[in-house]
Short mmCIF file of C-alpha atoms in Angstrom, two decimals:
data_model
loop_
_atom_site.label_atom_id
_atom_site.label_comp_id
_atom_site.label_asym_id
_atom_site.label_seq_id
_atom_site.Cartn_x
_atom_site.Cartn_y
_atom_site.Cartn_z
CA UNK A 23 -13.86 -33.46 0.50
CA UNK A 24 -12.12 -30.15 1.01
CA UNK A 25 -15.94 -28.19 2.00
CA UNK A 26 -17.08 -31.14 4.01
CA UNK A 27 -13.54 -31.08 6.41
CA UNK A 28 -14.03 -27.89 6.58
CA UNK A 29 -17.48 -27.75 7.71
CA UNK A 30 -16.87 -30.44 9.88
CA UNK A 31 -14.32 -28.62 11.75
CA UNK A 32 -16.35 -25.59 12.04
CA UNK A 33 -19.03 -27.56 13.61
CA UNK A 34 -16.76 -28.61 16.12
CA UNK A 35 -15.49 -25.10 16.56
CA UNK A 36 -19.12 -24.25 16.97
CA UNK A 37 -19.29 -26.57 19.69
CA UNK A 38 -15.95 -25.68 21.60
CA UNK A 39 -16.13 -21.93 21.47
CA UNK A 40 -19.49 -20.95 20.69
CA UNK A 41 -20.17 -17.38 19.44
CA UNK A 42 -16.23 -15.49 19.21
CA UNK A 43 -17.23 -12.64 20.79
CA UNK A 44 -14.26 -10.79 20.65
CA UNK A 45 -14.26 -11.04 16.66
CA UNK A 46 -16.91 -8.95 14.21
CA UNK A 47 -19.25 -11.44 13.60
CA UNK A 48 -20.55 -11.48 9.46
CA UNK A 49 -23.82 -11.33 10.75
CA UNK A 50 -23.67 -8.03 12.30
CA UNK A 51 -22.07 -6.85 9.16
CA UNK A 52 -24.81 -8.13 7.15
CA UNK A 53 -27.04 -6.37 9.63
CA UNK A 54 -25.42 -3.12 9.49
CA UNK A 55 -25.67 -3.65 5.40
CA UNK A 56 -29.31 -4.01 5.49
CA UNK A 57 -29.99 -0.82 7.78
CA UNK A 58 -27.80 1.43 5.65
CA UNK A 59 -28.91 -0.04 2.80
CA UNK A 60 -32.76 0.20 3.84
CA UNK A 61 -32.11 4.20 4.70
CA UNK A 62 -30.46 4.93 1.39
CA UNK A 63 -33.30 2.75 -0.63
CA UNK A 64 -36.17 4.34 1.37
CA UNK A 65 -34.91 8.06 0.73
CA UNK A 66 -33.81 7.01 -3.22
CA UNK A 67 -37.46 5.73 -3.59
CA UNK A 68 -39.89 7.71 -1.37
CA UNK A 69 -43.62 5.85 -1.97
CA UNK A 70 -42.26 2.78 -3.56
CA UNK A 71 -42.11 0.54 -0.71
CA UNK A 72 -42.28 -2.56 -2.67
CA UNK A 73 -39.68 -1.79 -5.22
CA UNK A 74 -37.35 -0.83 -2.66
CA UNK A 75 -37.24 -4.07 -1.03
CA UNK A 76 -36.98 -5.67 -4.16
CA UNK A 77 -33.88 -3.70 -4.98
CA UNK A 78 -32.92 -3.98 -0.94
CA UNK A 79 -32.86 -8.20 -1.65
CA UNK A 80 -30.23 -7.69 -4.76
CA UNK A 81 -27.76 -5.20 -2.93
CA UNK A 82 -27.90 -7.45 0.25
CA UNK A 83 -27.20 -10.28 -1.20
CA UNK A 84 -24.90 -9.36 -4.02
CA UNK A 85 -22.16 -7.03 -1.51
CA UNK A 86 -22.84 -10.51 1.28
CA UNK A 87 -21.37 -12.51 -1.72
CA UNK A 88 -19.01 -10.56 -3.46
CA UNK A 89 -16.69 -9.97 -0.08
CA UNK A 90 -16.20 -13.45 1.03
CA UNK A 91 -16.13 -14.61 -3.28
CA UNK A 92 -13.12 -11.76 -3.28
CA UNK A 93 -11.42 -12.87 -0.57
CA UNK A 94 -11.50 -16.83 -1.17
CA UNK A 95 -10.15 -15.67 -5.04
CA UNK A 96 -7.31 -13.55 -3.49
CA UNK A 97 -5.98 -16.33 -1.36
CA UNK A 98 -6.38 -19.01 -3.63
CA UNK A 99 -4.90 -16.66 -6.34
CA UNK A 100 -1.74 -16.47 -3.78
CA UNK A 101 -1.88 -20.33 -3.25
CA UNK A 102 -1.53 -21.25 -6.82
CA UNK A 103 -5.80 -23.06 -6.38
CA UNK A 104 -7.88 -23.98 -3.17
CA UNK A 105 -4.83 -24.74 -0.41
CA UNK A 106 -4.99 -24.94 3.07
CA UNK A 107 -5.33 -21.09 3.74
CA UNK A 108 -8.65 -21.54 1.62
CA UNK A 109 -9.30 -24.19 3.74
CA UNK A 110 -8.80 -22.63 6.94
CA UNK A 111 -10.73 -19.60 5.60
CA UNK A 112 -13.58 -21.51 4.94
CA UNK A 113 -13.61 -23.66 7.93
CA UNK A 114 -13.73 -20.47 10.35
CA UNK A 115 -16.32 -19.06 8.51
CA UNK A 116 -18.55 -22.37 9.28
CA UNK A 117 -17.43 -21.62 12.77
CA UNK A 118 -18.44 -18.29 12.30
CA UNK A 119 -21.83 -18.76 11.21
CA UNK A 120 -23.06 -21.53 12.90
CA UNK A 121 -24.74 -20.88 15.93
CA UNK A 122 -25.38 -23.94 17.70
CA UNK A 123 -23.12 -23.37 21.29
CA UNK A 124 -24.96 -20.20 21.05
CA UNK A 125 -28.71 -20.96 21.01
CA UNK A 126 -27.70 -23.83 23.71
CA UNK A 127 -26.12 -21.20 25.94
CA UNK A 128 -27.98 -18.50 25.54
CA UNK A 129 -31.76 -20.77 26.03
CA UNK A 130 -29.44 -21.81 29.05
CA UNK A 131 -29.50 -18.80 30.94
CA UNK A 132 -33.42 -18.69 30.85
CA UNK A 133 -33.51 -22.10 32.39
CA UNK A 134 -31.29 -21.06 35.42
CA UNK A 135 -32.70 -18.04 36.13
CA UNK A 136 -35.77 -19.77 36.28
CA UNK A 137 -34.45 -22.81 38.42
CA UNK A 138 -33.87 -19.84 41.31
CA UNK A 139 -37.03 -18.63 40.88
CA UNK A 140 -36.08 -14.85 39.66
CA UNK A 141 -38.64 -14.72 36.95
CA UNK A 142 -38.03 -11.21 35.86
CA UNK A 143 -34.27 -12.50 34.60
CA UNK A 144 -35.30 -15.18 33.01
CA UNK A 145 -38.09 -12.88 31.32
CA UNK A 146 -34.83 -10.82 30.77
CA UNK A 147 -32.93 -13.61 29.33
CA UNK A 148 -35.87 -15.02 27.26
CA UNK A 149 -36.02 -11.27 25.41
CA UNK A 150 -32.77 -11.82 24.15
CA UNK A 151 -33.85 -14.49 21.87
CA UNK A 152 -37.40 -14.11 21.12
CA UNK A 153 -39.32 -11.48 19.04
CA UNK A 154 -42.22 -11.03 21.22
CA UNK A 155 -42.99 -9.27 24.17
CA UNK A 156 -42.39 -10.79 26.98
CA UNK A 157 -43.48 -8.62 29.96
CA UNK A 158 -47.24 -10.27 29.65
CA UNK A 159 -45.16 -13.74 30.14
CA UNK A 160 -45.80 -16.43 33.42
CA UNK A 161 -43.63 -18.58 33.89
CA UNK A 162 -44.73 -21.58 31.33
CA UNK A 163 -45.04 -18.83 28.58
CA UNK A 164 -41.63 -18.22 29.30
CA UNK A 165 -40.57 -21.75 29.40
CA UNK A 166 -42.40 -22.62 25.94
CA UNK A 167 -41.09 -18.62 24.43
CA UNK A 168 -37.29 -20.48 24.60
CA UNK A 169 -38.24 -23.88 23.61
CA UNK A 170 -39.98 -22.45 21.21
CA UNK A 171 -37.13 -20.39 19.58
CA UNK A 172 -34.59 -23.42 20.30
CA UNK A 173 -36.85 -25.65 18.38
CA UNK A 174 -37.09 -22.82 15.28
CA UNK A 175 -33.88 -21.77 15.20
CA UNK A 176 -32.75 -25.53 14.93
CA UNK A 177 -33.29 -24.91 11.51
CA UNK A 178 -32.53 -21.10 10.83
CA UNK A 179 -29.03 -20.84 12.98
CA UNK A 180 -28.13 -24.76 12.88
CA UNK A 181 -29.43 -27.06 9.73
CA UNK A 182 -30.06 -24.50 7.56
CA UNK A 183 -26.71 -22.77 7.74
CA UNK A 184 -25.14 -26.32 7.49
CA UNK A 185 -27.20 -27.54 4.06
CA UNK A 186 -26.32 -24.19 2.45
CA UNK A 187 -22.43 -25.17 2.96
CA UNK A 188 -23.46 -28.60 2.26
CA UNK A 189 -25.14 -28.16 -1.51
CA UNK A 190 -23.08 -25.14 -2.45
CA UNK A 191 -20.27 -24.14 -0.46
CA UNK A 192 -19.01 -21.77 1.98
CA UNK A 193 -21.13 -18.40 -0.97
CA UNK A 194 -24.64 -20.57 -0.41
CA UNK A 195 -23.83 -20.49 3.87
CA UNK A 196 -23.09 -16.34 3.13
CA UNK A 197 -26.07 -16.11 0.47
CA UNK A 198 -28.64 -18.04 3.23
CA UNK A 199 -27.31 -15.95 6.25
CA UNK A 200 -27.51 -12.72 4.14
CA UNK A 201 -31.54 -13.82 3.03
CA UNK A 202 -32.58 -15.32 6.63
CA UNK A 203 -31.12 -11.91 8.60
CA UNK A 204 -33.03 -9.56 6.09
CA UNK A 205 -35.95 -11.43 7.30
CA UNK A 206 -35.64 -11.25 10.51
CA UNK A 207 -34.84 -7.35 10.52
CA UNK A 208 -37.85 -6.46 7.65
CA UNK A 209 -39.65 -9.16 7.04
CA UNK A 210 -42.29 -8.17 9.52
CA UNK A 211 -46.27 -8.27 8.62
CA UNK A 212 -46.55 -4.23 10.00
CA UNK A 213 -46.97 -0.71 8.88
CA UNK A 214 -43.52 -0.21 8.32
CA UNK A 215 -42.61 -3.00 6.62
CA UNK A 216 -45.72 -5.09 5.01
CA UNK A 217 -44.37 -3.74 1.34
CA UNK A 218 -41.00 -3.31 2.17
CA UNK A 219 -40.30 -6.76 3.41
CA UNK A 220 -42.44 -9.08 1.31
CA UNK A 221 -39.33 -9.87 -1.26
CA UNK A 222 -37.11 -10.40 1.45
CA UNK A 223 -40.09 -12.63 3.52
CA UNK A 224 -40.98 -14.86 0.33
CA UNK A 225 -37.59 -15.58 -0.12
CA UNK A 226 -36.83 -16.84 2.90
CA UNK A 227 -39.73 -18.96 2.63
CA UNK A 228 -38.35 -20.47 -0.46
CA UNK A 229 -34.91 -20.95 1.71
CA UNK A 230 -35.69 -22.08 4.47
CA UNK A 231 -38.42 -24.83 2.54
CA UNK A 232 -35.80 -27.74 2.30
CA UNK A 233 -34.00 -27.32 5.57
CA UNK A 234 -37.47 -26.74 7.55
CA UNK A 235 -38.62 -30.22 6.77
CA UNK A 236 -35.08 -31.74 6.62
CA UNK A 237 -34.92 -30.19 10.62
CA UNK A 238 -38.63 -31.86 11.52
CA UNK A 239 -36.93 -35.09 10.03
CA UNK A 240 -33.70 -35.00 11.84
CA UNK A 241 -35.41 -33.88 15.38
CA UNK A 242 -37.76 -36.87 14.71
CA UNK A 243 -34.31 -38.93 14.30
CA UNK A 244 -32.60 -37.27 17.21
CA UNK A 245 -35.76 -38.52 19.48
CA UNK A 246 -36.10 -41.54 18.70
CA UNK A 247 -32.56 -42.26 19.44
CA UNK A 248 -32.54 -39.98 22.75
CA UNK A 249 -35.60 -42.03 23.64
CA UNK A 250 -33.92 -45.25 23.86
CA UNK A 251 -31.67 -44.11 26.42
CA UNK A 252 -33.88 -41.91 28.13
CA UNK A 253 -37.83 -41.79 28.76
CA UNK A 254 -37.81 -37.85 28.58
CA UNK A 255 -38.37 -38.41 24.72
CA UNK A 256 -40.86 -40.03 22.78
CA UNK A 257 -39.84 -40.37 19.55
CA UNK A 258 -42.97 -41.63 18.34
CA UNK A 259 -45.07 -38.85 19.43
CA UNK A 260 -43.06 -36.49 17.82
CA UNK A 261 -43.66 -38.42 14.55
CA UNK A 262 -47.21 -38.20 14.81
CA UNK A 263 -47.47 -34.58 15.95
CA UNK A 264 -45.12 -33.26 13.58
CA UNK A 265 -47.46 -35.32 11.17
CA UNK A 266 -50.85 -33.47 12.42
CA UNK A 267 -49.47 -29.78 13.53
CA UNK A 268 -46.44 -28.94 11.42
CA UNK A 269 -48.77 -26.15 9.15
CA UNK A 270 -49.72 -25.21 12.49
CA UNK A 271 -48.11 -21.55 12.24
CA UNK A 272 -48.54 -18.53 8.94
CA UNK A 273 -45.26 -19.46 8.35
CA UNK A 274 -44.66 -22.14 5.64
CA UNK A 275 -41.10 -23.11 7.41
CA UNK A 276 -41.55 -22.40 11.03
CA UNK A 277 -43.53 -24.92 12.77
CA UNK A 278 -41.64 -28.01 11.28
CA UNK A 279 -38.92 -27.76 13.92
CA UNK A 280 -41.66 -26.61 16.61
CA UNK A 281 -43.51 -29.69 15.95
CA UNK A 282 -40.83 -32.37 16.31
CA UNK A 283 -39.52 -30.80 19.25
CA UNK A 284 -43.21 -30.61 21.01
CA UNK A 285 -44.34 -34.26 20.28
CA UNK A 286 -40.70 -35.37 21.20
CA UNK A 287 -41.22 -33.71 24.72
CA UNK A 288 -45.18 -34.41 25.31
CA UNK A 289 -45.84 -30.84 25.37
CA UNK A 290 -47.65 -27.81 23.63
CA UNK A 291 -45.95 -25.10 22.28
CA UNK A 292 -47.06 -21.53 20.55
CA UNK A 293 -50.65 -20.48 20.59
CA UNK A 294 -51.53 -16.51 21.02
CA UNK A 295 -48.80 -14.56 21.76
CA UNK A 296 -48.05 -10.31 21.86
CA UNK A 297 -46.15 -8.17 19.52
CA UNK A 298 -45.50 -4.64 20.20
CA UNK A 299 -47.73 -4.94 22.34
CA UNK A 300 -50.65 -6.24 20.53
CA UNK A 301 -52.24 -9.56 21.02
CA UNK A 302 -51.73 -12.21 17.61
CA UNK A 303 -53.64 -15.48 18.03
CA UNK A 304 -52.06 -18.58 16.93
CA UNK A 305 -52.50 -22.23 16.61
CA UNK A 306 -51.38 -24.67 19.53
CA UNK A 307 -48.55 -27.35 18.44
CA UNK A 308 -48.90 -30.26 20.39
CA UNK A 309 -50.96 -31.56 23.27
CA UNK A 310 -51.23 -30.86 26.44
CA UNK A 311 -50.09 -34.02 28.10
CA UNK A 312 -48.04 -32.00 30.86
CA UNK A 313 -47.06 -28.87 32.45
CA UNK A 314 -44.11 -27.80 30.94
CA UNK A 315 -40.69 -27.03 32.98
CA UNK A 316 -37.28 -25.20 33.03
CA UNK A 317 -35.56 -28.61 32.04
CA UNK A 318 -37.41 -28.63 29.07
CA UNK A 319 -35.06 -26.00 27.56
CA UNK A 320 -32.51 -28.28 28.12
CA UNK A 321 -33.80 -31.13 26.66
CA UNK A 322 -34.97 -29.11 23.81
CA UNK A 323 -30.84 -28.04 23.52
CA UNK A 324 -29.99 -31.73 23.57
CA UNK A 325 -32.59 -32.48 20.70
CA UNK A 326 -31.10 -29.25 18.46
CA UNK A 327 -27.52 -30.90 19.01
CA UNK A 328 -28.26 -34.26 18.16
CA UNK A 329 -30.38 -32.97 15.13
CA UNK A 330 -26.92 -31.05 13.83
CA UNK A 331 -24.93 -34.65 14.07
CA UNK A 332 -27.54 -36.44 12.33
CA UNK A 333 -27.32 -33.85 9.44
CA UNK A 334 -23.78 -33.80 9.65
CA UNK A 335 -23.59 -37.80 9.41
CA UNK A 336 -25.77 -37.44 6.49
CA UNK A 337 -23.57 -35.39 4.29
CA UNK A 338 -20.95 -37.20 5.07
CA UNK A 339 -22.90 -40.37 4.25
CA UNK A 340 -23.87 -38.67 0.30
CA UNK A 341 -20.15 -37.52 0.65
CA UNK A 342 -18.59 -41.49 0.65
CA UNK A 343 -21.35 -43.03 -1.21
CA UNK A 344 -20.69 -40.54 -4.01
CA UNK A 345 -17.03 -41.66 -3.84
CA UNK A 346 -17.49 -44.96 -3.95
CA UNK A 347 -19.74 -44.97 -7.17
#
């Protein structure tokens, strides 16, 4: 009971204050441990690119762990056990590293600087968020770039995050954050970082292979009962396309979300896009049934919120059903 309150409450922390701005967030710690980390390793072990990332994955993880495992032990050690400073600790850490308020805001601004027409901001905007270039981008590409990342990052920033703290406390939410940001800073198919990054890239694979299909589930969910009430969503359709296109991407993990979210909304998502300034074909996700528009951001922000209820229903579902038997 005492990690589900307290995950609860940094949900709806999450949802009241979104990103605290004014507070060093873990995550750019974590980030700033990686670079460091990835200078030192590189210069320790010149031509063994591999190895380094191997040993990169350990150090990241272990120092992501051992801070927040200190702290909890100090102030429970001071509490005589797990007490309500525990509690509150943990709680605002959920708060912390959930990022819900965040991807809705943030996919937000692309959506109104698009709704004025000024399609270099919202190219502007969309940057923020995405990893690809996004000068080649019309407007649709720039449209489908944030519903895109909303639908993804359902899982990475949202569900994820969420079943981590779920299964093994406030260490597994630390542990997945510290795995899923060495990803996104190495974990890139390049040069630079093809060796380097392939520890910290199959890993998250293996993370993020639970909580990918448990997002494609719960976006299903959230449509279906969106759809009822509204005829912007099709739950349905995103049954059957997350049923024919969810391997549609070289990602194990990333197209589950993507999926959902394009059959839910009747339209098609990814297919070739450009990084650093090169041109990588991919697979379409969904069909074609209409043009897509700004409000589809939003709608894709409504399906991402509903998703996090429905996964926050179900643990607390497990939660009373364990109690009871």
């Amino acid at each position: 009971m005492f990690r589900f309150s307290a995950l609860t409450i940094g949900v709806i922390l999450d949802w009241i204050f979104g990103e605290p701005r004014l507070l060093l967030h873990p995550v750019v710690l974590i980030g700033k441990l990686i670079s460091r980390t990835e200078h030192w390793l590189r210069k320790k072990l010149p031509g063994k690119e591999r190895e380094a990332g191997f040993f990169l994955v350990l150090i990241v993880i272990f120092l992501t762990m051992l801070v927040p495992a200190a702290v909890l032990f100090a102030v429970s050690c001071l509490e005589g056990g797990k007490g309500p400073l525990c509690w509150c600790l943990t709680a605002f850490w959920c708060f912390q590293l959930l990022a819900a308020r965040s991807l809705y805001q943030e996919s937000g601004k692309v959506r109104k600087a698009l709704e004025v027409s000024d399609l270099e901001e919202a190219k502007k905007q969309v940057s923020m968020i995405v990893g690809r270039d996004t000068k080649p981008l019309d407007q649709p590409g720039v449209i489908r770039a944030a519903v895109e990342t909303v639908a993804e990052n359902t899982s990475d920033g949202v569900l994820a995050p969420l079943f981590y703290m779920a299964a093994f406390g406030i260490l597994g939410i630390f542990f997945y954050k510290a795995v899923n940001t060495m990803d996104s800073m190495v974990g890139y198919k390049n040069k630079k970082y093809y060796l380097f990054g392939c520890a910290a890239a199959k890993l998250d694979d293996i993370c993020n292979y639970i909580p990918a299909r448990l997002t494609g589930f719960l976006m299903i969910g959230a449509a279906w009962i969106l759809g009822s009430v509204c005829p912007d969503y099709d739950g349905k359709n995103a049954w059957n396309i997350y049923q024919t296109d969810r391997h549609n991407h070289a990602s194990p993990n990333s197209a589950h979300g993507e999926a959902a979210c394009a059959g839910a909304l009747h339209i098609r998502l990814a297919g070739p896009a450009w990084y650093f300034g090169e041109r990588v074909e991919k697979p379409y996700i969904g069909q074609n049934d209409r043009m897509v528009e700004a409000e589809d951001i939003k709608r894709a922000g409504k399906l991402m919120i509903l998703a996090e209820i429905l996964g926050l229903l179900c643990c607390w579902v497990m939660v009373m059903a364990g109690f009871f038997l």
